[in-house]
């Protein structure tokens, strides 16, 4: 009987920690996506100074989260997001809007890929 209780407790801890990690990942990913979308909207409206501030905040949030994400996730995807985010202010500074929007699109797609690859779905489990 003690083994059954121990097994149930261990499974509950595993499920709880897995759920907690997914919720934390969801929060970090969707906050970053919201910041990138806001910066894109600010650029479209011509509010470049506010877009710089929004991008700086997004990059700072990403640096903080990346430290922990790198313990759980593949580095290739994380590095792609980091490179894309670091290039965005330069594109704005030199008024290269095509590259800015291409880089935001690439970063958003990779961020969504990270989220989708960590979901406990049949495709990811098999």
PDB file of C-alpha atoms in Angstrom:
ATOM      1  CA  UNK A   1       0.000   0.000   0.000  1.00  0.00           C
ATOM      2  CA  UNK A   2       2.872   2.355   0.792  1.00  0.00           C
ATOM      3  CA  UNK A   3       4.297   1.852  -2.696  1.00  0.00           C
ATOM      4  CA  UNK A   4       1.000   2.798  -4.317  1.00  0.00           C
ATOM      5  CA  UNK A   5       0.783   5.976  -2.247  1.00  0.00           C
ATOM      6  CA  UNK A   6       4.419   6.790  -3.047  1.00  0.00           C
ATOM      7  CA  UNK A   7       3.784   6.237  -6.768  1.00  0.00           C
ATOM      8  CA  UNK A   8       0.703   8.484  -6.677  1.00  0.00           C
ATOM      9  CA  UNK A   9       2.633  11.209  -4.847  1.00  0.00           C
ATOM     10  CA  UNK A  10       5.507  11.022  -7.334  1.00  0.00           C
ATOM     11  CA  UNK A  11       3.111  11.195 -10.294  1.00  0.00           C
ATOM     12  CA  UNK A  12       1.319  14.186  -8.744  1.00  0.00           C
ATOM     13  CA  UNK A  13       4.634  15.981  -8.254  1.00  0.00           C
ATOM     14  CA  UNK A  14       5.662  15.257 -11.847  1.00  0.00           C
ATOM     15  CA  UNK A  15       2.339  16.451 -13.263  1.00  0.00           C
ATOM     16  CA  UNK A  16       2.363  19.544 -11.072  1.00  0.00           C
ATOM     17  CA  UNK A  17       5.893  20.537 -11.969  1.00  0.00           C
ATOM     18  CA  UNK A  18       5.282  19.852 -15.682  1.00  0.00           C
ATOM     19  CA  UNK A  19       2.154  22.000 -15.616  1.00  0.00           C
ATOM     20  CA  UNK A  20       3.986  24.745 -13.742  1.00  0.00           C
ATOM     21  CA  UNK A  21       6.806  24.785 -16.278  1.00  0.00           C
ATOM     22  CA  UNK A  22       4.343  24.944 -19.189  1.00  0.00           C
ATOM     23  CA  UNK A  23       2.466  27.845 -17.575  1.00  0.00           C
ATOM     24  CA  UNK A  24       5.711  29.699 -16.945  1.00  0.00           C
ATOM     25  CA  UNK A  25       6.841  29.089 -20.527  1.00  0.00           C
ATOM     26  CA  UNK A  26       3.443  30.240 -21.830  1.00  0.00           C
ATOM     27  CA  UNK A  27       3.672  33.454 -19.835  1.00  0.00           C
ATOM     28  CA  UNK A  28       7.201  34.258 -21.041  1.00  0.00           C
ATOM     29  CA  UNK A  29       6.499  33.419 -24.669  1.00  0.00           C
ATOM     30  CA  UNK A  30       3.244  35.310 -25.008  1.00  0.00           C
ATOM     31  CA  UNK A  31       4.573  38.378 -23.186  1.00  0.00           C
ATOM     32  CA  UNK A  32       7.412  38.488 -25.694  1.00  0.00           C
ATOM     33  CA  UNK A  33       5.040  38.038 -28.630  1.00  0.00           C
ATOM     34  CA  UNK A  34       2.879  40.884 -27.304  1.00  0.00           C
ATOM     35  CA  UNK A  35       5.921  43.166 -26.998  1.00  0.00           C
ATOM     36  CA  UNK A  36       7.024  42.409 -30.561  1.00  0.00           C
ATOM     37  CA  UNK A  37       3.514  43.020 -31.913  1.00  0.00           C
ATOM     38  CA  UNK A  38       3.340  46.301 -30.002  1.00  0.00           C
ATOM     39  CA  UNK A  39       6.706  47.413 -31.418  1.00  0.00           C
ATOM     40  CA  UNK A  40       5.525  46.534 -34.932  1.00  0.00           C
ATOM     41  CA  UNK A  41       2.374  48.600 -34.424  1.00  0.00           C
ATOM     42  CA  UNK A  42       4.406  51.524 -33.084  1.00  0.00           C
ATOM     43  CA  UNK A  43       6.680  51.419 -36.135  1.00  0.00           C
ATOM     44  CA  UNK A  44       3.686  51.357 -38.458  1.00  0.00           C
ATOM     45  CA  UNK A  45       2.348  54.444 -36.674  1.00  0.00           C
ATOM     46  CA  UNK A  46       5.739  56.175 -36.972  1.00  0.00           C
ATOM     47  CA  UNK A  47       6.387  56.211 -33.208  1.00  0.00           C
ATOM     48  CA  UNK A  48      10.000  55.063 -33.439  1.00  0.00           C
ATOM     49  CA  UNK A  49      11.216  56.222 -30.020  1.00  0.00           C
ATOM     50  CA  UNK A  50       8.494  54.282 -28.241  1.00  0.00           C
ATOM     51  CA  UNK A  51       9.253  51.278 -30.459  1.00  0.00           C
ATOM     52  CA  UNK A  52      12.918  51.451 -29.351  1.00  0.00           C
ATOM     53  CA  UNK A  53      11.771  51.465 -25.721  1.00  0.00           C
ATOM     54  CA  UNK A  54       9.399  48.551 -26.297  1.00  0.00           C
ATOM     55  CA  UNK A  55      12.136  46.565 -28.054  1.00  0.00           C
ATOM     56  CA  UNK A  56      14.594  47.251 -25.242  1.00  0.00           C
ATOM     57  CA  UNK A  57      12.037  45.960 -22.751  1.00  0.00           C
ATOM     58  CA  UNK A  58      11.370  42.876 -24.913  1.00  0.00           C
ATOM     59  CA  UNK A  59      15.086  42.159 -25.248  1.00  0.00           C
ATOM     60  CA  UNK A  60      15.627  42.562 -21.501  1.00  0.00           C
ATOM     61  CA  UNK A  61      12.710  40.225 -20.734  1.00  0.00           C
ATOM     62  CA  UNK A  62      14.070  37.706 -23.222  1.00  0.00           C
ATOM     63  CA  UNK A  63      17.559  37.814 -21.675  1.00  0.00           C
ATOM     64  CA  UNK A  64      16.072  37.088 -18.256  1.00  0.00           C
ATOM     65  CA  UNK A  65      13.879  34.256 -19.527  1.00  0.00           C
ATOM     66  CA  UNK A  66      16.517  32.786 -21.823  1.00  0.00           C
ATOM     67  CA  UNK A  67      18.707  31.908 -18.848  1.00  0.00           C
ATOM     68  CA  UNK A  68      16.008  29.573 -17.582  1.00  0.00           C
ATOM     69  CA  UNK A  69      14.695  28.485 -20.970  1.00  0.00           C
ATOM     70  CA  UNK A  70      18.180  27.288 -21.929  1.00  0.00           C
ATOM     71  CA  UNK A  71      17.998  24.701 -19.152  1.00  0.00           C
ATOM     72  CA  UNK A  72      14.842  23.191 -20.619  1.00  0.00           C
ATOM     73  CA  UNK A  73      14.826  23.912 -24.349  1.00  0.00           C
ATOM     74  CA  UNK A  74      17.031  23.412 -27.392  1.00  0.00           C
ATOM     75  CA  UNK A  75      19.590  26.173 -27.859  1.00  0.00           C
ATOM     76  CA  UNK A  76      19.261  26.476 -31.638  1.00  0.00           C
ATOM     77  CA  UNK A  77      15.742  27.907 -31.410  1.00  0.00           C
ATOM     78  CA  UNK A  78      16.674  30.179 -28.521  1.00  0.00           C
ATOM     79  CA  UNK A  79      19.696  31.508 -30.406  1.00  0.00           C
ATOM     80  CA  UNK A  80      17.565  32.300 -33.458  1.00  0.00           C
ATOM     81  CA  UNK A  81      15.201  34.384 -31.335  1.00  0.00           C
ATOM     82  CA  UNK A  82      18.117  36.129 -29.627  1.00  0.00           C
ATOM     83  CA  UNK A  83      19.785  37.056 -32.922  1.00  0.00           C
ATOM     84  CA  UNK A  84      16.500  38.337 -34.376  1.00  0.00           C
ATOM     85  CA  UNK A  85      15.750  40.470 -31.313  1.00  0.00           C
ATOM     86  CA  UNK A  86      19.256  41.919 -31.197  1.00  0.00           C
ATOM     87  CA  UNK A  87      19.051  43.028 -34.850  1.00  0.00           C
ATOM     88  CA  UNK A  88      15.736  44.878 -34.521  1.00  0.00           C
ATOM     89  CA  UNK A  89      17.025  48.170 -33.034  1.00  0.00           C
ATOM     90  CA  UNK A  90      19.653  48.465 -35.775  1.00  0.00           C
ATOM     91  CA  UNK A  91      17.040  48.010 -38.467  1.00  0.00           C
ATOM     92  CA  UNK A  92      14.985  50.781 -36.904  1.00  0.00           C
ATOM     93  CA  UNK A  93      17.977  53.053 -36.466  1.00  0.00           C
ATOM     94  CA  UNK A  94      18.866  52.807 -40.159  1.00  0.00           C
ATOM     95  CA  UNK A  95      15.208  52.903 -41.269  1.00  0.00           C
ATOM     96  CA  UNK A  96      15.406  49.444 -42.874  1.00  0.00           C
ATOM     97  CA  UNK A  97      11.744  48.610 -42.314  1.00  0.00           C
ATOM     98  CA  UNK A  98      11.637  45.619 -44.661  1.00  0.00           C
ATOM     99  CA  UNK A  99      14.377  43.882 -42.685  1.00  0.00           C
ATOM    100  CA  UNK A 100      12.755  44.969 -39.415  1.00  0.00           C
ATOM    101  CA  UNK A 101       9.442  43.334 -40.275  1.00  0.00           C
ATOM    102  CA  UNK A 102      11.154  40.271 -41.750  1.00  0.00           C
ATOM    103  CA  UNK A 103      13.132  39.843 -38.541  1.00  0.00           C
ATOM    104  CA  UNK A 104      10.063  40.324 -36.322  1.00  0.00           C
ATOM    105  CA  UNK A 105       8.222  37.754 -38.394  1.00  0.00           C
ATOM    106  CA  UNK A 106      11.094  35.297 -38.050  1.00  0.00           C
ATOM    107  CA  UNK A 107      11.313  35.864 -34.291  1.00  0.00           C
ATOM    108  CA  UNK A 108       7.572  35.430 -33.790  1.00  0.00           C
ATOM    109  CA  UNK A 109       7.498  32.237 -35.849  1.00  0.00           C
ATOM    110  CA  UNK A 110      10.426  30.758 -33.928  1.00  0.00           C
ATOM    111  CA  UNK A 111       8.884  31.760 -30.583  1.00  0.00           C
ATOM    112  CA  UNK A 112       5.648  30.018 -31.556  1.00  0.00           C
ATOM    113  CA  UNK A 113       7.657  27.011 -32.715  1.00  0.00           C
ATOM    114  CA  UNK A 114       9.316  26.805 -29.299  1.00  0.00           C
ATOM    115  CA  UNK A 115       5.916  26.860 -27.614  1.00  0.00           C
ATOM    116  CA  UNK A 116       4.379  24.298 -29.962  1.00  0.00           C
ATOM    117  CA  UNK A 117       7.345  21.942 -29.648  1.00  0.00           C
ATOM    118  CA  UNK A 118       7.021  21.865 -25.862  1.00  0.00           C
ATOM    119  CA  UNK A 119       3.298  21.125 -25.710  1.00  0.00           C
ATOM    120  CA  UNK A 120       2.424  17.598 -24.606  1.00  0.00           C
ATOM    121  CA  UNK A 121       0.708  16.646 -27.857  1.00  0.00           C
ATOM    122  CA  UNK A 122       0.698  13.319 -29.722  1.00  0.00           C
ATOM    123  CA  UNK A 123       3.099  14.655 -32.346  1.00  0.00           C
ATOM    124  CA  UNK A 124       5.596  15.698 -29.699  1.00  0.00           C
ATOM    125  CA  UNK A 125       5.273  12.548 -27.644  1.00  0.00           C
ATOM    126  CA  UNK A 126       5.663  10.058 -30.482  1.00  0.00           C
TER     127      UNK A 126
END
